[in-house]
PDB file of C-alpha atoms in Angstrom:
ATOM      1  CA  MET A   1      96.990 292.617 -49.569  1.00 44.00           C
ATOM      2  CA  GLU A   2      93.803 291.044 -48.226  1.00 50.00           C
ATOM      3  CA  THR A   3      93.777 287.292 -47.746  1.00 55.00           C
ATOM      4  CA  ILE A   4      90.713 285.262 -48.649  1.00 65.00           C
ATOM      5  CA  ASP A   5      89.224 283.134 -45.902  1.00 90.00           C
ATOM      6  CA  PHE A   6      89.324 279.339 -46.446  1.00 88.00           C
ATOM      7  CA  ASN A   7      85.506 279.151 -46.413  1.00 94.00           C
ATOM      8  CA  GLU A   8      85.172 282.117 -48.772  1.00 96.00           C
ATOM      9  CA  ARG A   9      87.591 280.519 -51.236  1.00 96.00           C
ATOM     10  CA  PHE A  10      85.445 277.407 -51.550  1.00 98.00           C
ATOM     11  CA  MET A  11      82.172 279.351 -51.498  1.00 98.00           C
ATOM     12  CA  MET A  12      83.494 281.358 -54.453  1.00 98.00           C
ATOM     13  CA  GLN A  13      83.943 278.048 -56.264  1.00 98.00           C
ATOM     14  CA  ALA A  14      80.342 277.109 -55.418  1.00 98.00           C
ATOM     15  CA  LEU A  15      79.284 280.519 -56.775  1.00 98.00           C
ATOM     16  CA  ASN A  16      81.177 279.748 -59.997  1.00 98.00           C
ATOM     17  CA  GLU A  17      79.027 276.629 -60.290  1.00 98.00           C
ATOM     18  CA  ALA A  18      75.889 278.695 -59.600  1.00 98.00           C
ATOM     19  CA  HIS A  19      76.857 281.042 -62.431  1.00 98.00           C
ATOM     20  CA  LYS A  20      76.980 278.027 -64.773  1.00 98.00           C
ATOM     21  CA  ALA A  21      73.401 277.250 -63.770  1.00 98.00           C
ATOM     22  CA  TYR A  22      72.409 280.867 -64.358  1.00 98.00           C
ATOM     23  CA  GLN A  23      73.940 280.782 -67.856  1.00 97.00           C
ATOM     24  CA  ALA A  24      71.966 277.590 -68.576  1.00 98.00           C
ATOM     25  CA  ASP A  25      68.731 279.284 -67.387  1.00 97.00           C
ATOM     26  CA  GLU A  26      68.600 277.025 -64.327  1.00 98.00           C
ATOM     27  CA  VAL A  27      67.976 278.187 -60.753  1.00 97.00           C
ATOM     28  CA  PRO A  28      71.480 279.440 -59.891  1.00 98.00           C
ATOM     29  CA  ILE A  29      72.587 277.175 -57.082  1.00 98.00           C
ATOM     30  CA  GLY A  30      76.053 275.675 -56.938  1.00 98.00           C
ATOM     31  CA  CYS A  31      77.862 273.222 -54.688  1.00 98.00           C
ATOM     32  CA  VAL A  32      81.398 271.977 -54.231  1.00 98.00           C
ATOM     33  CA  ILE A  33      82.543 269.193 -51.945  1.00 98.00           C
ATOM     34  CA  VAL A  34      85.960 269.486 -50.347  1.00 98.00           C
ATOM     35  CA  HIS A  35      88.147 266.733 -48.906  1.00 98.00           C
ATOM     36  CA  GLU A  36      91.538 267.471 -47.354  1.00 97.00           C
ATOM     37  CA  GLY A  37      91.567 270.976 -48.819  1.00 96.00           C
ATOM     38  CA  MET A  38      90.786 269.861 -52.374  1.00 97.00           C
ATOM     39  CA  ILE A  39      87.546 270.055 -54.354  1.00 98.00           C
ATOM     40  CA  ILE A  40      86.502 266.507 -55.216  1.00 98.00           C
ATOM     41  CA  GLY A  41      82.962 267.163 -56.423  1.00 98.00           C
ATOM     42  CA  ARG A  42      81.199 269.999 -58.213  1.00 98.00           C
ATOM     43  CA  GLY A  43      77.621 270.536 -59.240  1.00 98.00           C
ATOM     44  CA  TYR A  44      75.100 273.106 -60.334  1.00 98.00           C
ATOM     45  CA  ASN A  45      71.361 272.840 -60.809  1.00 98.00           C
ATOM     46  CA  ARG A  46      70.478 270.981 -64.010  1.00 98.00           C
ATOM     47  CA  THR A  47      66.867 269.983 -63.369  1.00 98.00           C
ATOM     48  CA  GLU A  48      65.520 271.691 -66.499  1.00 97.00           C
ATOM     49  CA  GLY A  49      68.291 270.611 -68.842  1.00 97.00           C
ATOM     50  CA  LEU A  50      68.199 266.998 -67.695  1.00 98.00           C
ATOM     51  CA  GLN A  51      64.448 266.987 -66.963  1.00 98.00           C
ATOM     52  CA  ASP A  52      65.320 265.326 -63.680  1.00 98.00           C
ATOM     53  CA  PRO A  53      63.910 266.598 -60.377  1.00 98.00           C
ATOM     54  CA  THR A  54      66.895 265.120 -58.524  1.00 98.00           C
ATOM     55  CA  ALA A  55      69.513 266.994 -60.596  1.00 98.00           C
ATOM     56  CA  HIS A  56      70.176 269.557 -57.872  1.00 98.00           C
ATOM     57  CA  ALA A  57      73.651 271.010 -57.406  1.00 98.00           C
ATOM     58  CA  GLU A  58      74.226 269.070 -54.185  1.00 98.00           C
ATOM     59  CA  MET A  59      73.133 265.734 -55.651  1.00 98.00           C
ATOM     60  CA  LEU A  60      75.447 266.114 -58.648  1.00 98.00           C
ATOM     61  CA  ALA A  61      78.349 267.180 -56.424  1.00 98.00           C
ATOM     62  CA  ILE A  62      77.757 264.218 -54.099  1.00 98.00           C
ATOM     63  CA  THR A  63      77.821 261.818 -57.047  1.00 98.00           C
ATOM     64  CA  ALA A  64      81.069 263.324 -58.355  1.00 98.00           C
ATOM     65  CA  ALA A  65      82.676 263.196 -54.892  1.00 98.00           C
ATOM     66  CA  THR A  66      81.689 259.572 -54.279  1.00 98.00           C
ATOM     67  CA  GLU A  67      83.094 258.634 -57.677  1.00 98.00           C
ATOM     68  CA  TYR A  68      86.344 260.417 -56.832  1.00 98.00           C
ATOM     69  CA  LEU A  69      86.704 258.708 -53.446  1.00 98.00           C
ATOM     70  CA  GLY A  70      85.375 255.360 -54.638  1.00 98.00           C
ATOM     71  CA  SER A  71      83.027 255.272 -51.657  1.00 98.00           C
ATOM     72  CA  TRP A  72      79.514 256.428 -50.884  1.00 97.00           C
ATOM     73  CA  ARG A  73      80.769 257.640 -47.508  1.00 98.00           C
ATOM     74  CA  LEU A  74      82.035 261.223 -47.698  1.00 98.00           C
ATOM     75  CA  VAL A  75      83.699 261.081 -44.294  1.00 97.00           C
ATOM     76  CA  GLY A  76      85.858 264.128 -43.623  1.00 97.00           C
ATOM     77  CA  CYS A  77      84.194 266.142 -46.387  1.00 98.00           C
ATOM     78  CA  THR A  78      82.661 269.612 -46.341  1.00 98.00           C
ATOM     79  CA  ALA A  79      79.906 270.654 -48.737  1.00 98.00           C
ATOM     80  CA  TYR A  80      79.793 274.312 -49.766  1.00 98.00           C
ATOM     81  CA  CYS A  81      76.383 275.309 -51.132  1.00 98.00           C
ATOM     82  CA  THR A  82      75.339 278.759 -52.252  1.00 98.00           C
ATOM     83  CA  ILE A  83      71.802 278.288 -50.893  1.00 98.00           C
ATOM     84  CA  GLU A  84      70.541 276.186 -47.981  1.00 98.00           C
ATOM     85  CA  PRO A  85      69.839 272.644 -49.218  1.00 98.00           C
ATOM     86  CA  CYS A  86      66.288 271.332 -49.612  1.00 98.00           C
ATOM     87  CA  ALA A  87      64.991 268.227 -47.816  1.00 98.00           C
ATOM     88  CA  MET A  88      66.149 265.866 -50.577  1.00 98.00           C
ATOM     89  CA  CYS A  89      69.668 267.290 -50.651  1.00 98.00           C
ATOM     90  CA  ALA A  90      69.969 267.590 -46.874  1.00 98.00           C
ATOM     91  CA  GLY A  91      68.926 263.944 -46.575  1.00 98.00           C
ATOM     92  CA  ALA A  92      71.489 262.911 -49.177  1.00 98.00           C
ATOM     93  CA  LEU A  93      74.227 264.845 -47.360  1.00 98.00           C
ATOM     94  CA  VAL A  94      73.327 263.034 -44.130  1.00 98.00           C
ATOM     95  CA  LEU A  95      73.224 259.641 -45.848  1.00 98.00           C
ATOM     96  CA  ALA A  96      76.609 260.342 -47.444  1.00 98.00           C
ATOM     97  CA  ARG A  97      78.064 261.071 -43.976  1.00 98.00           C
ATOM     98  CA  VAL A  98      79.289 264.556 -44.938  1.00 98.00           C
ATOM     99  CA  GLU A  99      81.032 266.038 -41.906  1.00 98.00           C
ATOM    100  CA  ARG A 100      80.253 269.711 -42.445  1.00 98.00           C
ATOM    101  CA  LEU A 101      77.921 271.896 -44.501  1.00 98.00           C
ATOM    102  CA  VAL A 102      78.586 275.555 -45.256  1.00 98.00           C
ATOM    103  CA  PHE A 103      75.867 277.468 -47.066  1.00 98.00           C
ATOM    104  CA  GLY A 104      75.730 281.057 -48.188  1.00 97.00           C
ATOM    105  CA  ALA A 105      72.081 282.014 -47.741  1.00 97.00           C
ATOM    106  CA  PRO A 106      69.061 280.471 -46.065  1.00 97.00           C
ATOM    107  CA  ASP A 107      66.080 279.333 -48.118  1.00 97.00           C
ATOM    108  CA  PRO A 108      62.878 280.252 -46.254  1.00 95.00           C
ATOM    109  CA  LYS A 109      60.693 278.331 -48.737  1.00 95.00           C
ATOM    110  CA  PHE A 110      62.530 275.013 -49.074  1.00 96.00           C
ATOM    111  CA  GLY A 111      65.481 275.063 -46.653  1.00 97.00           C
ATOM    112  CA  ALA A 112      65.947 271.883 -44.652  1.00 97.00           C
ATOM    113  CA  CYS A 113      69.075 272.780 -42.674  1.00 97.00           C
ATOM    114  CA  GLY A 114      67.472 275.116 -40.164  1.00 95.00           C
ATOM    115  CA  SER A 115      64.879 277.210 -42.016  1.00 95.00           C
ATOM    116  CA  ILE A 116      61.854 274.877 -42.332  1.00 96.00           C
ATOM    117  CA  PHE A 117      63.353 271.616 -41.110  1.00 95.00           C
ATOM    118  CA  ASN A 118      66.741 270.709 -39.710  1.00 97.00           C
ATOM    119  CA  ILE A 119      67.480 267.359 -41.257  1.00 98.00           C
ATOM    120  CA  CYS A 120      71.242 267.858 -40.941  1.00 97.00           C
ATOM    121  CA  GLN A 121      71.137 267.979 -37.159  1.00 96.00           C
ATOM    122  CA  ASN A 122      68.112 265.826 -36.397  1.00 96.00           C
ATOM    123  CA  PRO A 123      68.933 263.774 -33.282  1.00 96.00           C
ATOM    124  CA  GLN A 124      66.704 260.933 -34.531  1.00 96.00           C
ATOM    125  CA  LEU A 125      69.072 260.255 -37.429  1.00 95.00           C
ATOM    126  CA  ASN A 126      72.281 258.252 -37.066  1.00 94.00           C
ATOM    127  CA  HIS A 127      74.498 261.042 -38.453  1.00 96.00           C
ATOM    128  CA  ARG A 128      74.520 264.774 -37.880  1.00 97.00           C
ATOM    129  CA  ILE A 129      76.309 267.435 -39.895  1.00 98.00           C
ATOM    130  CA  ALA A 130      77.965 270.532 -38.466  1.00 97.00           C
ATOM    131  CA  VAL A 131      76.338 273.512 -40.213  1.00 97.00           C
ATOM    132  CA  SER A 132      77.795 276.980 -40.822  1.00 96.00           C
ATOM    133  CA  THR A 133      76.145 279.783 -42.728  1.00 96.00           C
ATOM    134  CA  GLY A 134      76.695 283.394 -43.681  1.00 93.00           C
ATOM    135  CA  ILE A 135      79.637 282.923 -46.067  1.00 95.00           C
ATOM    136  CA  LEU A 136      79.323 285.332 -49.031  1.00 97.00           C
ATOM    137  CA  THR A 137      75.602 285.590 -48.303  1.00 97.00           C
ATOM    138  CA  GLY A 138      75.203 288.845 -50.231  1.00 97.00           C
ATOM    139  CA  ASP A 139      76.689 287.355 -53.401  1.00 98.00           C
ATOM    140  CA  CYS A 140      74.549 284.214 -53.131  1.00 98.00           C
ATOM    141  CA  VAL A 141      71.341 286.204 -52.569  1.00 97.00           C
ATOM    142  CA  ALA A 142      72.156 288.722 -55.319  1.00 97.00           C
ATOM    143  CA  LEU A 143      72.536 285.981 -57.917  1.00 97.00           C
ATOM    144  CA  MET A 144      69.179 284.438 -56.973  1.00 97.00           C
ATOM    145  CA  GLN A 145      67.461 287.837 -56.994  1.00 96.00           C
ATOM    146  CA  GLU A 146      68.927 288.699 -60.388  1.00 96.00           C
ATOM    147  CA  PHE A 147      67.787 285.361 -61.828  1.00 96.00           C
ATOM    148  CA  PHE A 148      64.223 285.554 -60.538  1.00 94.00           C
ATOM    149  CA  GLY A 149      63.987 289.261 -61.378  1.00 92.00           C
ATOM    150  CA  LYS A 150      64.908 288.433 -64.968  1.00 91.00           C
ATOM    151  CA  LYS A 151      62.342 285.606 -64.992  1.00 84.00           C
ATOM    152  CA  ARG A 152      59.586 287.970 -63.778  1.00 87.00           C
ATOM    153  CA  ARG A 153      60.507 290.634 -66.356  1.00 86.00           C
ATOM    154  CA  ASN A 154      60.605 288.142 -69.221  1.00 85.00           C
ATOM    155  CA  GLY A 155      57.472 286.284 -68.187  1.00 70.00           C
TER     156      GLY A 155
END
């Protein structure tokens, strides 16, 4: 029997969140925040449904995690995101003092964790986040491609 890697297990949970976004006709990005091996925050894109440009998966997961911990500091936490966070979300992850970020696929148009910018590891900021990528990349990319393919076909 094949065992599932720790990072893959949590990325699968982020993908579950992304599927919720897909079902709601939102850009299918999901995020979970983990502390001491337990998910303490979940989020999926809800910008259209809430008509809020800040309602990204990461922002909603950060809010849930801070509520759970009772602190705005997410020290010792890892964020698992299906797609590389944008500048807003990367900045929020830094401000929240997240220790580690794991994302499935890079975002060459908006990515701010190595693709366009690298906010998470900017030496000018007072906190830097360890970044890992490449976890379930194919699944993360496939969901985005399916979503945007459907959008193009349906106009």
